[in-house]
Every structure is written in structure tokens, then in C-alpha cells.
PDB file of C-alpha atoms in Angstrom:
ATOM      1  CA  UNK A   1       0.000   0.000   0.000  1.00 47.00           C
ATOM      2  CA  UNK A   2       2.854   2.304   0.824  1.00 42.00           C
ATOM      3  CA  UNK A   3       4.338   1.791  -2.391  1.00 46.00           C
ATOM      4  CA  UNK A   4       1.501   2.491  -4.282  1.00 50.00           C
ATOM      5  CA  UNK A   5       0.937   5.768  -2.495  1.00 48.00           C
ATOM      6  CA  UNK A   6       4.741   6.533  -3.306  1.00 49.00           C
ATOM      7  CA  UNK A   7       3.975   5.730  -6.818  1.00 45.00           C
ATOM      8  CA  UNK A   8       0.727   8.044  -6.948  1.00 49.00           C
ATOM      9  CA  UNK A   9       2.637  10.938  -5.238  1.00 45.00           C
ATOM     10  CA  UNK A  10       5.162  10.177  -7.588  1.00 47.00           C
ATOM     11  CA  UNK A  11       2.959  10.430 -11.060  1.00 52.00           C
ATOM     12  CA  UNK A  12       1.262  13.038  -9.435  1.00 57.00           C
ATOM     13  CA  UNK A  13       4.281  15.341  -8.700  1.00 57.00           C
ATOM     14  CA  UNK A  14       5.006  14.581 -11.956  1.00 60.00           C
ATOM     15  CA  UNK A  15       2.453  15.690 -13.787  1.00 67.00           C
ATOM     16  CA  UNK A  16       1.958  18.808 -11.499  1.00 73.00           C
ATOM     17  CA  UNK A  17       6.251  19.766 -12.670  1.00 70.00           C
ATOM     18  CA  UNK A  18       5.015  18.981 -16.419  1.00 70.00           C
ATOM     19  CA  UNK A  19       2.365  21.600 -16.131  1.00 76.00           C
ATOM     20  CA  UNK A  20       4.357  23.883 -14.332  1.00 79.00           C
ATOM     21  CA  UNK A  21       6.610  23.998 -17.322  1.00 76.00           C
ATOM     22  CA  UNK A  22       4.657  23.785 -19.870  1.00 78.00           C
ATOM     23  CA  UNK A  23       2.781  26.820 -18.502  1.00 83.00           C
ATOM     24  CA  UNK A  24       5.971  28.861 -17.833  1.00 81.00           C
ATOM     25  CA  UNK A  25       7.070  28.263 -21.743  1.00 80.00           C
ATOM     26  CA  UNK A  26       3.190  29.634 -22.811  1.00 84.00           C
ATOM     27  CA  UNK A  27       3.826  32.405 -20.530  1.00 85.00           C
ATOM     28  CA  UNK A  28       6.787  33.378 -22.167  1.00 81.00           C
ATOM     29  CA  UNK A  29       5.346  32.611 -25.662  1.00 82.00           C
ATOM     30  CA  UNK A  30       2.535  34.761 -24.549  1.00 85.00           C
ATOM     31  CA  UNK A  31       4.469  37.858 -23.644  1.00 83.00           C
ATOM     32  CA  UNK A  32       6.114  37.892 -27.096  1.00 81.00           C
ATOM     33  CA  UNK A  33       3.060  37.753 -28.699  1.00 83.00           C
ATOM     34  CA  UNK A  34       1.908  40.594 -26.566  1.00 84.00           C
ATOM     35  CA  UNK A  35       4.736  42.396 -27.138  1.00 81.00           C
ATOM     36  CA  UNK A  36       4.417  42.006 -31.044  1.00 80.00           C
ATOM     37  CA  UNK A  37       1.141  43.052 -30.947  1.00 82.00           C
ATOM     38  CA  UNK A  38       1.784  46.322 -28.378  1.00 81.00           C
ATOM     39  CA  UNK A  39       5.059  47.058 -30.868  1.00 77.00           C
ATOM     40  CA  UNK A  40       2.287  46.620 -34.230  1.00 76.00           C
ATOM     41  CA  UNK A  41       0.152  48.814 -32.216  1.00 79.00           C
ATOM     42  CA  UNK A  42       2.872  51.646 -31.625  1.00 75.00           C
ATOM     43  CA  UNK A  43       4.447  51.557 -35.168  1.00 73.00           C
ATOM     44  CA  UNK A  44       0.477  51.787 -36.723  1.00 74.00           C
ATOM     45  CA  UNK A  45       0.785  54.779 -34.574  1.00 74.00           C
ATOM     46  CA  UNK A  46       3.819  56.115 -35.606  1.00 72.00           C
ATOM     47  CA  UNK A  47       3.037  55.468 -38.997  1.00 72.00           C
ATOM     48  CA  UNK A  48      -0.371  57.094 -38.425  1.00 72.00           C
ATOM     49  CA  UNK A  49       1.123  60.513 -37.514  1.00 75.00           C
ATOM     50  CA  UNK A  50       3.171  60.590 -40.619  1.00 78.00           C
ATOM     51  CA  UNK A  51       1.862  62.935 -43.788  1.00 81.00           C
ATOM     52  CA  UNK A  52       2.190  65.970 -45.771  1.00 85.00           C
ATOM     53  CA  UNK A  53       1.020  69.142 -45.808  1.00 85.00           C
ATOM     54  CA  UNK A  54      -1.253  70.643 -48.928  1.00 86.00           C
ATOM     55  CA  UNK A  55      -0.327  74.165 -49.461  1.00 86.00           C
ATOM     56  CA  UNK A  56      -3.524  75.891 -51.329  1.00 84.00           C
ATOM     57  CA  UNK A  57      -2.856  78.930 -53.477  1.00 83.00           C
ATOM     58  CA  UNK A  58      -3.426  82.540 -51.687  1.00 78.00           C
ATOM     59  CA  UNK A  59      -6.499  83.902 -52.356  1.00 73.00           C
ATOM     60  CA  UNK A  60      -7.548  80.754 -54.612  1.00 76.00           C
ATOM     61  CA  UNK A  61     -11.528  80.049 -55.161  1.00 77.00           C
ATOM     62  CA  UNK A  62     -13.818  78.647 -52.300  1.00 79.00           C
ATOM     63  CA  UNK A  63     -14.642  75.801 -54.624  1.00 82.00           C
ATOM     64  CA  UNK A  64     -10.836  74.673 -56.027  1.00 81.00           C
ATOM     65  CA  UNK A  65     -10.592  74.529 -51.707  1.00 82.00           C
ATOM     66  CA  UNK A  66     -13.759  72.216 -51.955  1.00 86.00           C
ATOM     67  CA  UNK A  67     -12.469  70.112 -54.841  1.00 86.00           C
ATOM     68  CA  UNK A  68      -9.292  69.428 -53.097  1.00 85.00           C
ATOM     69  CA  UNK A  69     -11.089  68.359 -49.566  1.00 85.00           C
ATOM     70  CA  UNK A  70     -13.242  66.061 -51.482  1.00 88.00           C
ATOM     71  CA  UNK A  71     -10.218  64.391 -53.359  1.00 88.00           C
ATOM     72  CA  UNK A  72      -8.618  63.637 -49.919  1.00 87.00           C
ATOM     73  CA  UNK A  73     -11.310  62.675 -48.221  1.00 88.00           C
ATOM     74  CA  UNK A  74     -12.403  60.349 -50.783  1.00 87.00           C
ATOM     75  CA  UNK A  75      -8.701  58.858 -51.308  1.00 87.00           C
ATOM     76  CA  UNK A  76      -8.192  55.652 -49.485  1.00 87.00           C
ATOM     77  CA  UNK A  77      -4.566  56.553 -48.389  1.00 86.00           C
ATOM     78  CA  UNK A  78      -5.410  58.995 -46.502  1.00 86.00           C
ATOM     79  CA  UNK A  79      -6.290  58.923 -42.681  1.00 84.00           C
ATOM     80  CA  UNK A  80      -7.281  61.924 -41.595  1.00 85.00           C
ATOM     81  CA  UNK A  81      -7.226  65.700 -42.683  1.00 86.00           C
ATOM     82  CA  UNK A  82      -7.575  69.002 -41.053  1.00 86.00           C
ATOM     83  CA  UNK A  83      -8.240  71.906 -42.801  1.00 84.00           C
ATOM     84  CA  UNK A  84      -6.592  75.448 -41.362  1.00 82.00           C
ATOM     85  CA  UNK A  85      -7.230  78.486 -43.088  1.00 79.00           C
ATOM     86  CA  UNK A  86      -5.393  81.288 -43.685  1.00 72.00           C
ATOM     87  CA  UNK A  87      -7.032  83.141 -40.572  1.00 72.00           C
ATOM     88  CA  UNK A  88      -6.289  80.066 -38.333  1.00 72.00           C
ATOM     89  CA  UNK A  89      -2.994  79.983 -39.172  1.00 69.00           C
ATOM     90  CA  UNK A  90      -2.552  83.509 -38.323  1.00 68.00           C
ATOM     91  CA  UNK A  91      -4.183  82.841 -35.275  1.00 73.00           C
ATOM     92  CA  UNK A  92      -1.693  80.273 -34.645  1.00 67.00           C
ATOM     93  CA  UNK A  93       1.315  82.505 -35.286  1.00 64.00           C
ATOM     94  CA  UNK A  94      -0.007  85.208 -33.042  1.00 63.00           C
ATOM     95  CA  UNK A  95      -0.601  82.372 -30.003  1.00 64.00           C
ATOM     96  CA  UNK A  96       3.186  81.395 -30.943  1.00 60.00           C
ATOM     97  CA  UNK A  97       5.040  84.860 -30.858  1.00 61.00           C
ATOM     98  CA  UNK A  98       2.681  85.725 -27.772  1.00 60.00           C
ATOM     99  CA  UNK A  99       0.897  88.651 -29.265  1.00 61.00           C
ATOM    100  CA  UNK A 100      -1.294  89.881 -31.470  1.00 58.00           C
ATOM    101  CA  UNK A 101       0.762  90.387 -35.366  1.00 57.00           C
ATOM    102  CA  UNK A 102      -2.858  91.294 -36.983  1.00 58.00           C
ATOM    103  CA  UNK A 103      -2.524  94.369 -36.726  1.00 57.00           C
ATOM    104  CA  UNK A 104       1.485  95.160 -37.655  1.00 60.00           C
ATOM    105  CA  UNK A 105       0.421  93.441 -41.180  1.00 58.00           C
ATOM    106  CA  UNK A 106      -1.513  94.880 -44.257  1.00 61.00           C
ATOM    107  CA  UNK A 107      -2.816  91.591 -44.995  1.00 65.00           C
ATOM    108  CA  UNK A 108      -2.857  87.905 -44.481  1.00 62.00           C
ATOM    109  CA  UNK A 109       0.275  86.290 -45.920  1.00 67.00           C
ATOM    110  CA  UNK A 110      -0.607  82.655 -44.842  1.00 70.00           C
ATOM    111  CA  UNK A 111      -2.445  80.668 -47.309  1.00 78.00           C
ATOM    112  CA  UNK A 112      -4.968  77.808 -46.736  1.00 80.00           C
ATOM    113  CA  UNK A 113      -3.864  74.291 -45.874  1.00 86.00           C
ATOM    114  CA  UNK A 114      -4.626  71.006 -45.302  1.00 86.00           C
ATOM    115  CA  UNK A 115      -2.722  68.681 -42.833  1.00 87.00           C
ATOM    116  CA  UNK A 116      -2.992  65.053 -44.220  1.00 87.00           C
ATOM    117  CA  UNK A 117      -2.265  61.888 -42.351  1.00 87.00           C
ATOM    118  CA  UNK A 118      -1.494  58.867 -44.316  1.00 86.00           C
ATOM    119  CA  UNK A 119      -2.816  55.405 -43.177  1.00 84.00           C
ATOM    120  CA  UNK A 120       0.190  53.306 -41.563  1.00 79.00           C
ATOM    121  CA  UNK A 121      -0.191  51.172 -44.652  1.00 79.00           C
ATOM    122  CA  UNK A 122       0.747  53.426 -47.011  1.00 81.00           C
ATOM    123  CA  UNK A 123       3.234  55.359 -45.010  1.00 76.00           C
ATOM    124  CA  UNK A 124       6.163  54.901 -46.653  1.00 77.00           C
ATOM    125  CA  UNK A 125       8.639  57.342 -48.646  1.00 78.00           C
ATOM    126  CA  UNK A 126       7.649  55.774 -52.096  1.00 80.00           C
ATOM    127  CA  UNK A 127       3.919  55.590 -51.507  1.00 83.00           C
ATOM    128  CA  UNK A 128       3.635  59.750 -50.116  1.00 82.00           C
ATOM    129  CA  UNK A 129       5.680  60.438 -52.880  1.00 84.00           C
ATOM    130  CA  UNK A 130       3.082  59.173 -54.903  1.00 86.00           C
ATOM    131  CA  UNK A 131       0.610  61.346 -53.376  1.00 86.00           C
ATOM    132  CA  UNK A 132       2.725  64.257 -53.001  1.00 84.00           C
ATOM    133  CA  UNK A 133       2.750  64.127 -56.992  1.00 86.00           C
ATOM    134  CA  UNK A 134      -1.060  63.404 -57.140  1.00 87.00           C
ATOM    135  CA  UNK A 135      -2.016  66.461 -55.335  1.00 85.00           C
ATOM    136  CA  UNK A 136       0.644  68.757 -56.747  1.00 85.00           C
ATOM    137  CA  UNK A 137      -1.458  68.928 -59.984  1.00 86.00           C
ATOM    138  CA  UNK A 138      -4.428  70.350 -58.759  1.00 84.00           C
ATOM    139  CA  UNK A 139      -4.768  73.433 -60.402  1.00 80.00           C
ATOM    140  CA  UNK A 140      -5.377  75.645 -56.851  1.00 79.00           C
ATOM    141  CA  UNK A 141      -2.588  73.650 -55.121  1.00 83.00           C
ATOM    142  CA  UNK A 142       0.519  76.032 -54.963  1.00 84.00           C
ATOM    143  CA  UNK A 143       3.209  73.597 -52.943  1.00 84.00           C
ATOM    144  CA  UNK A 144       3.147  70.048 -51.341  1.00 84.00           C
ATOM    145  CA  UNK A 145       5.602  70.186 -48.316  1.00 82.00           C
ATOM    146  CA  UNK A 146       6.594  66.868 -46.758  1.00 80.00           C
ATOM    147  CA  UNK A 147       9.446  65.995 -44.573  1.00 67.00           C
ATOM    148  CA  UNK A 148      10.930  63.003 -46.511  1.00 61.00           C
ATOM    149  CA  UNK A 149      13.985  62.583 -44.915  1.00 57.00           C
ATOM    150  CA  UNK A 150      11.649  61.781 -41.336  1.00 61.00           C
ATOM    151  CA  UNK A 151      10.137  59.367 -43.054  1.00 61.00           C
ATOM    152  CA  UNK A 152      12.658  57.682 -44.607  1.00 65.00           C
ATOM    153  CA  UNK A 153      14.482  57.449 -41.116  1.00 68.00           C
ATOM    154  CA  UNK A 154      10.880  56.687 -39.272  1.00 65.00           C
ATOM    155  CA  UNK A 155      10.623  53.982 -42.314  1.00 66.00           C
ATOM    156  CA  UNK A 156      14.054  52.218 -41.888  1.00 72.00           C
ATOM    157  CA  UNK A 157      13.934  52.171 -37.820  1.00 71.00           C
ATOM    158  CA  UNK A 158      10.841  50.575 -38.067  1.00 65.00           C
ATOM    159  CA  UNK A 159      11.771  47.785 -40.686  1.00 71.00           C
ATOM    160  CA  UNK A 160      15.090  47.473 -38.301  1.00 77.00           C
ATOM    161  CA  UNK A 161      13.459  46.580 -34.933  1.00 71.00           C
ATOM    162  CA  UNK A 162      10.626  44.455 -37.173  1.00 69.00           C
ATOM    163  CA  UNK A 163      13.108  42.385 -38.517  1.00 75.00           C
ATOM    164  CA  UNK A 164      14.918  42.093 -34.606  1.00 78.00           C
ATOM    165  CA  UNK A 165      11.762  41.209 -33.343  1.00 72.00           C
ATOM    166  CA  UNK A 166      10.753  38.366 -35.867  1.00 75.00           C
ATOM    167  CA  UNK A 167      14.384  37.202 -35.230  1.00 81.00           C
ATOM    168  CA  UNK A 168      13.902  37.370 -31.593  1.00 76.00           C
ATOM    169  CA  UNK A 169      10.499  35.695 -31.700  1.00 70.00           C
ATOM    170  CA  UNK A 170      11.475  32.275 -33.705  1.00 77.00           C
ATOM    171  CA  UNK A 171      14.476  31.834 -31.336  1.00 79.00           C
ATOM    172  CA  UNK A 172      11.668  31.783 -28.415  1.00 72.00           C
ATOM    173  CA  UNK A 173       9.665  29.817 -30.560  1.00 72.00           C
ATOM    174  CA  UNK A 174      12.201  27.267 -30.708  1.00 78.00           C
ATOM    175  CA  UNK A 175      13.072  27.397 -27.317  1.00 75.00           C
ATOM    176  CA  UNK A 176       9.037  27.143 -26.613  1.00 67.00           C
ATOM    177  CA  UNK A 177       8.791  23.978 -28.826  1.00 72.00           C
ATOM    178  CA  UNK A 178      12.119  22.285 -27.851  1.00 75.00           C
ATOM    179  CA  UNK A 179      10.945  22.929 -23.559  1.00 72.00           C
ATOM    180  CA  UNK A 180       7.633  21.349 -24.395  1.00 69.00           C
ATOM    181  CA  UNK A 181       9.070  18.883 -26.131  1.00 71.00           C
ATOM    182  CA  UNK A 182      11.155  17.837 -23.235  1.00 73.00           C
ATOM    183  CA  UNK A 183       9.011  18.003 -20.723  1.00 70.00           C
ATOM    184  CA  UNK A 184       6.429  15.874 -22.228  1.00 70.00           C
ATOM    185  CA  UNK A 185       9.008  13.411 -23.181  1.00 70.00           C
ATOM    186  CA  UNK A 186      10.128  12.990 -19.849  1.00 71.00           C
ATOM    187  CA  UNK A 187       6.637  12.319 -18.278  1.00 69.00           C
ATOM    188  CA  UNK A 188       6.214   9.637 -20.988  1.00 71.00           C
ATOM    189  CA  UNK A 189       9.451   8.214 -20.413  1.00 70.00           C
ATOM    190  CA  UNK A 190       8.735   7.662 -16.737  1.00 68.00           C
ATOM    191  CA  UNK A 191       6.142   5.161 -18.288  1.00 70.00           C
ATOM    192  CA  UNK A 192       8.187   3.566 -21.140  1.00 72.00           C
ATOM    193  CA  UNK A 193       7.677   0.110 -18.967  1.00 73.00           C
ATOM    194  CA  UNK A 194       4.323   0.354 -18.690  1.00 74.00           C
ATOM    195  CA  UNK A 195       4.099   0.643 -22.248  1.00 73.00           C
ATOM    196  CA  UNK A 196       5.976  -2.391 -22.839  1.00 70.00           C
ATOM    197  CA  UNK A 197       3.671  -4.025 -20.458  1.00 76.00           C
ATOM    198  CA  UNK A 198       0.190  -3.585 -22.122  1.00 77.00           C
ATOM    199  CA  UNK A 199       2.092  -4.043 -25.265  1.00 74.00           C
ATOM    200  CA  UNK A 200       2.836  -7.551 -24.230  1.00 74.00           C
ATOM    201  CA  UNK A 201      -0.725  -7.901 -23.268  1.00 75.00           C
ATOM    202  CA  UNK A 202      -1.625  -7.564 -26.930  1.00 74.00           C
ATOM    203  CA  UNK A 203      -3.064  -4.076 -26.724  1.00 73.00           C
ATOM    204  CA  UNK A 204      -3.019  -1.836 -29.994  1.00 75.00           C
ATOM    205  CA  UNK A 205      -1.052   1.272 -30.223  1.00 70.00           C
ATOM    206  CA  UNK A 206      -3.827   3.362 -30.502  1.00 76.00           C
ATOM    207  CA  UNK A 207      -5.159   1.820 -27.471  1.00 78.00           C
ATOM    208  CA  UNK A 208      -1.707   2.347 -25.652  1.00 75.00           C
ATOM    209  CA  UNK A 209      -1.555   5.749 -26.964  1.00 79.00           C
ATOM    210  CA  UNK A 210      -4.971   7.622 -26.103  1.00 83.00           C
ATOM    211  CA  UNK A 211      -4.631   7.964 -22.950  1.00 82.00           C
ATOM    212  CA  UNK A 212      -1.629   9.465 -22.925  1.00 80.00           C
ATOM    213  CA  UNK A 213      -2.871  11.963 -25.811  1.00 84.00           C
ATOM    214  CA  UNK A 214      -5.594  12.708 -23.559  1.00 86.00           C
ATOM    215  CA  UNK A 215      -3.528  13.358 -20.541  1.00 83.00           C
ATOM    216  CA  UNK A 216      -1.226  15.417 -22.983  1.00 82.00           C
ATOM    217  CA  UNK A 217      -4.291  17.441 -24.288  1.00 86.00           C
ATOM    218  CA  UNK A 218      -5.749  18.046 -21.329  1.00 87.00           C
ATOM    219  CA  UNK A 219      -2.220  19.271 -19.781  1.00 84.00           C
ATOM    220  CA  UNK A 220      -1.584  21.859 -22.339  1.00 85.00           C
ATOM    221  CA  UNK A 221      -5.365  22.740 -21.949  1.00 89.00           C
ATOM    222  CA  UNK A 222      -4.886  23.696 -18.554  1.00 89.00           C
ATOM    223  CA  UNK A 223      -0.934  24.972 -18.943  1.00 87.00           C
ATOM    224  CA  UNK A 224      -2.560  27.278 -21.412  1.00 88.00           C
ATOM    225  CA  UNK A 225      -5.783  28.206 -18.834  1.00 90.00           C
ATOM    226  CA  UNK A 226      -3.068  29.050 -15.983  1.00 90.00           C
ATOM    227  CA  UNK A 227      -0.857  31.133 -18.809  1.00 90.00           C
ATOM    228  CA  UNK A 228      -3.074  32.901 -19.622  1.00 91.00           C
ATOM    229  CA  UNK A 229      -4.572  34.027 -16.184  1.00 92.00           C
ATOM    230  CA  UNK A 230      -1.161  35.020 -15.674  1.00 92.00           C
ATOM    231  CA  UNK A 231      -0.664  36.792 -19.217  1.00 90.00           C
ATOM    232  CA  UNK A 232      -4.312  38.809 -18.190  1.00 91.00           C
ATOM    233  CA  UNK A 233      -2.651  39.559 -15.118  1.00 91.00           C
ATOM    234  CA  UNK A 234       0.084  41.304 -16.506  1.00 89.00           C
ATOM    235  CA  UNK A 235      -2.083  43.250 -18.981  1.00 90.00           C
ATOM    236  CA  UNK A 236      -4.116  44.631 -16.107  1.00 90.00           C
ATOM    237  CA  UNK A 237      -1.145  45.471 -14.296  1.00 90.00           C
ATOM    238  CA  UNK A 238       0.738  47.112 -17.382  1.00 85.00           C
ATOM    239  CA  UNK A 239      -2.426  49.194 -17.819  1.00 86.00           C
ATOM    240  CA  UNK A 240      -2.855  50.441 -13.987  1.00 87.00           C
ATOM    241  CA  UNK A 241       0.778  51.495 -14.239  1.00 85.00           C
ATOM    242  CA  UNK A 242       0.203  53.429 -17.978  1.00 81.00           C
ATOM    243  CA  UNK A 243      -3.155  53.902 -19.706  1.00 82.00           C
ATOM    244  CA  UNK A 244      -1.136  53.340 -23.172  1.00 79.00           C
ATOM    245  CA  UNK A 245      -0.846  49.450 -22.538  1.00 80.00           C
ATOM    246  CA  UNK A 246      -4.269  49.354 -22.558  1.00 81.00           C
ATOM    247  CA  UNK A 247      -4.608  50.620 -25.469  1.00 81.00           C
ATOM    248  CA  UNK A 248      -2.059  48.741 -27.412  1.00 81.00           C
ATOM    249  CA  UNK A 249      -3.601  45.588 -25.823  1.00 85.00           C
ATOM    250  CA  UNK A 250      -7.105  45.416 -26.297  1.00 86.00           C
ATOM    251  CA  UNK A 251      -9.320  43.530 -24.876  1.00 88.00           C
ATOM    252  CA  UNK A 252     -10.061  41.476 -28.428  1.00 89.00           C
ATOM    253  CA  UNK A 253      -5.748  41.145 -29.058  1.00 88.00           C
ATOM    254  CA  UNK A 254      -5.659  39.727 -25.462  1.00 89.00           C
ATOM    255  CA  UNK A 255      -8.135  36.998 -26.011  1.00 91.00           C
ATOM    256  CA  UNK A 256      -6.849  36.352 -29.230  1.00 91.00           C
ATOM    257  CA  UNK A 257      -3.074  35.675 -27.043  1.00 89.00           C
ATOM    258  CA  UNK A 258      -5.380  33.733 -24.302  1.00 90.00           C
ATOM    259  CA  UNK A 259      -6.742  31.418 -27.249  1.00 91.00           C
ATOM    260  CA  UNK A 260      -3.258  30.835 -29.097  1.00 89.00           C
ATOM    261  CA  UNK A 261      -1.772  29.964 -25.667  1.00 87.00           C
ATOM    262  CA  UNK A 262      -4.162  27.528 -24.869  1.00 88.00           C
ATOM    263  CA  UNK A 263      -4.171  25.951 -28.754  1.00 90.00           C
ATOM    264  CA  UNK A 264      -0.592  26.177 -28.709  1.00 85.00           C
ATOM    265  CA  UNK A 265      -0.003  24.080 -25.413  1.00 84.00           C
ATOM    266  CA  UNK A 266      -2.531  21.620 -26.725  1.00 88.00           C
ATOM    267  CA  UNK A 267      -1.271  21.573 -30.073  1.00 87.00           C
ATOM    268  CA  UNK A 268       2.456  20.630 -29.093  1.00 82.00           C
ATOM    269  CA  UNK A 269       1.700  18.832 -26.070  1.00 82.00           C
ATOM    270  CA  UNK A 270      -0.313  16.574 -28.306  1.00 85.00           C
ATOM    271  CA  UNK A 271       2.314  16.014 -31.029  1.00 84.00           C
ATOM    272  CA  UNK A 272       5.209  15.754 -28.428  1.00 81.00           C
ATOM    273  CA  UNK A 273       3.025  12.953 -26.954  1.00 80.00           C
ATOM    274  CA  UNK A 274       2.364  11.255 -30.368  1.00 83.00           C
ATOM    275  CA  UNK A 275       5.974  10.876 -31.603  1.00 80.00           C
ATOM    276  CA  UNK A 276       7.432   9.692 -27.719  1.00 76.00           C
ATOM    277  CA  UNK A 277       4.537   7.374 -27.612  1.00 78.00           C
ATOM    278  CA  UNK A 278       5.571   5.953 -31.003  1.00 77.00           C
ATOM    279  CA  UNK A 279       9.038   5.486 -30.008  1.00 73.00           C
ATOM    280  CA  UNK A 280       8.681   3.517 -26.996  1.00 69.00           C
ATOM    281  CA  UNK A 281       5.483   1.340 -28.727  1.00 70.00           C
ATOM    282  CA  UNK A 282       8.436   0.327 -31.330  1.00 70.00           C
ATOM    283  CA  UNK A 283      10.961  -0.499 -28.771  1.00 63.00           C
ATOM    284  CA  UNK A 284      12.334  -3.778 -27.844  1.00 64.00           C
ATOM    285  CA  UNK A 285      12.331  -4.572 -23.946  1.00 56.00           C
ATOM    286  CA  UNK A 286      16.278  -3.693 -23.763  1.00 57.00           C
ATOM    287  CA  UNK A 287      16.122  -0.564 -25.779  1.00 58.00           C
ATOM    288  CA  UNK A 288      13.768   0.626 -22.594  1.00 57.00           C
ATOM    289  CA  UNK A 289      16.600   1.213 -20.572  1.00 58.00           C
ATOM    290  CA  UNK A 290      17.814   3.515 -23.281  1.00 59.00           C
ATOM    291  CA  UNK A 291      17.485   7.501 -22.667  1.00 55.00           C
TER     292      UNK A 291
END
């Protein structure tokens, strides 16, 4: 009887350390998928705040303004767009300098303009040059200003630390898979004789094998439940501490991380369990004591 308890105590403190570690490696895979999806939410943002400016002719016609606010409101590339006029813009001056300039002028020399915002997929130095050409031909349009050089250095940072953080993610990845891997291999190995045993019984492989794909299933099931209490956790924490992390990780992006934990842990838990099961069922008695 007392060696039976042992032996219960025994496959259950095993089990318990493979769950342990398979949650810890969905943790960790969970993080960098938070952090890819915080970083996607920051460049969108970045990119988002990138534009040009359309310069309107001084004095031009009410309705060559109107043509040119339809145009960019109707173009697809374009995010958002504010419209100053020339009186808002001396306005603006004035509030800069700290006094009044109205009246030191004889008239107005701002024109009308219209600050454009490019959507983060078209935010790159070839595509606003594009549109910087586009608009440049309307007839009322005297000048398209836009700071290439800041967004050819926005563009390349952002392609740099995208490429990093791909790189980054398949090492963990690997690491993720190879942990797993290990962990589930070990459980099964603890079991290699029993194996052996029903195998000599004249039970099937698949019949030897179920329950241990069960057992795996059902561990990365609940690996993936505990990451991903802990992955919520850390969310909620990130956003008490600065409002932005909520944003970046919304509430649909976190559930999307909660489900690919959980399939993920189930997923390679299964697979690990598959190919160790196979190599044991295919083992002779002496190739059991074999690591």
C-alpha cells in the first residue's frame, strides 16, 4: 500500500512539474506575442502621424478649396485631414510669438492648408511620394511640403526593430517547442515500462496511446488556462501602471493571445506525446533502458 501511495505521489508530482513547465514556456510565448502586438500597435501609430502638408494657393476660389477636400477625403490613403485656413494659421502665429501680429500686417500672408495623415499602410517614402505628386497637380494647389527625410528614417527604424523582433520571436519559438518537447518526453518516459507491459498484453497502439494523448491534451489545456490568467494579469497590471498598454492591448488582441496559448499548449503537447509514444510502442524490452 505504501508503495503504491509513493507511486501516486510520484505520477502526481510529476504531472503537477510537467504543467508547471509547460505553462511557464506559454507564458513566455505569450508575452512575445503581446509584445508584437503592443510594438504593431505603436508603429500603426507612428506610422499614423506621418503625412504631408497641402499648401492651397493665396487667395484661390472657395470651390478649387472644396475640390481638393473632397479628393482627400475620398482617397483611401489617406487617414485623416484638417483643414486650417489662412485666418487660423494667423491665429496660430499670433498664439506662438505671444501677441497679437494682426494688426502690424496689411494683410494675411498665410495661405490655406490642409494637414494630411497617411494610413500606416501606405506610409512609406515611395507611396507619399506618390501622393505628393497626385495632389501637386491640382490646379489651386501652390506647394506640397513633406518631410521626406523623417520618413525615410521613421521607415528604416521601423523595418530594423521588425526584422529584430521576428528574429527574436522564432528563437523563443524554438526554445518554446524544444521545452515542451522535453518536458512531455520525460513524463512519458517515466512510463516507457508500462508501455511495454500492455504491449505484451496484446493491446493496440492506438489503445496504448490515447490515454496518454488525452492526458497530454488536457495538460496543455490547462498549462494554457493558468498562462493565460497570468498573461491577463500582466495586462491589467501594465495598464494600472500606464493607460497606453491598454490601449495597445485590447481587450479582443488579449483573447486572441489567451486562445493561441491555450491551442498552442494543446497543439504541441499533443504532437510531443504522439511521436514519444511511437518510439517507446516500437521499442524492444532492452532498448527501454535507453534515454
Amino acid at each position: 500500500m505504501a508503495d503504491r501511495n509513493r507511486r501516486r505521489i510520484s505520477t502526481l508530482g510529476s504531472r503537477i512539474t510537467s504543467l508547471v513547465s509547460v505553462a511557464l514556456v506559454l507564458i513566455l510565448a505569450g508575452l512575445a506575442a503581446m509584445t508584437a502586438i503592443a510594438g504593431k500597435q505603436l508603429t500603426d501609430d507612428v506610422r499614423r502621424n506621418l503625412g504631408f502638408i497641402v499648401k492651397m494657393e493665396r487667395d484661390c476660389n472657395p470651390d478649387a478649396v472644396s475640390t481638393v477636400a473632397q479628393a482627400l477625403k475620398a482617397d483611401d490613403a489617406v487617414a485623416s485631414v484638417d483643414f486650417l485656413s489662412a485666418d487660423d494659421i494667423l491665429q496660430q502665429e499670433s498664439a506662438y510669438l505671444g501677441e497679437d501680429i494682426t494688426d502690424m500686417l496689411d494683410r494675411n500672408p498665410y495661405s490655406a492648408e490642409f494637414d494630411v495623415k497617411v494610413c500606416p499602410d501606405y506610409a512609406h517614402p515611395d507611396s507619399i511620394t506618390e501622393l505628393v505628386a497626385l495632389y501637386s497637380r491640382f490646379e489651386a494647389v501652390d506647394d506640397v511640403v513633406t518631410e521626406s527625410a523623417v520618413i525615410e528614417d521613421v521607415d528604416a527604424a521601423l523595418a530594423k526593430a521588425g526584422a529584430i523582433f521576428v528574429i527574436i520571436a522564432a528563437i523563443l519559438l524554438i526554445i518554446c517547442v524544444a521545452l515542451i518537447n522535453n518536458t512531455v518526453s520525460l513524463s512519458i518516459y517515466s512510463r516507457r515500462f508500462l508501455i511495454h507491459t500492455m504491449k505484451l498484453v496484446g493491446a493496440t497502439g492506438a489503445f496504448i496511446r490515447r490515454p496518454f494523448l488525452d492526458a497530454a491534451a488536457l495538460n496543455g489545456l490547462i498549462a494554457g488556462a493558468v498562462a493565460s490568467l497570468v498573461l491577463i494579469g500582466v495586462r491589467a497590471w501594465g495598464a494600472a501602471v500606464d493607460p497606453v498598454v491598454a490601449e495597445a492591448l485590447t481587450i479582443p488582441s488579449m483573447a486572441l493571445v489567451c486562445v493561441g496559448a491555450a491551442t498552442l499548449g494543446v497543439l504541441i503537447c499533443l504532437l510531443t506525446a504522439f511521436f514519444a509514444t511511437r518510439r517507446y510502442l516500437r521499442a524492444s524490452y532492452d532498448e527501454m533502458f535507453l534515454k
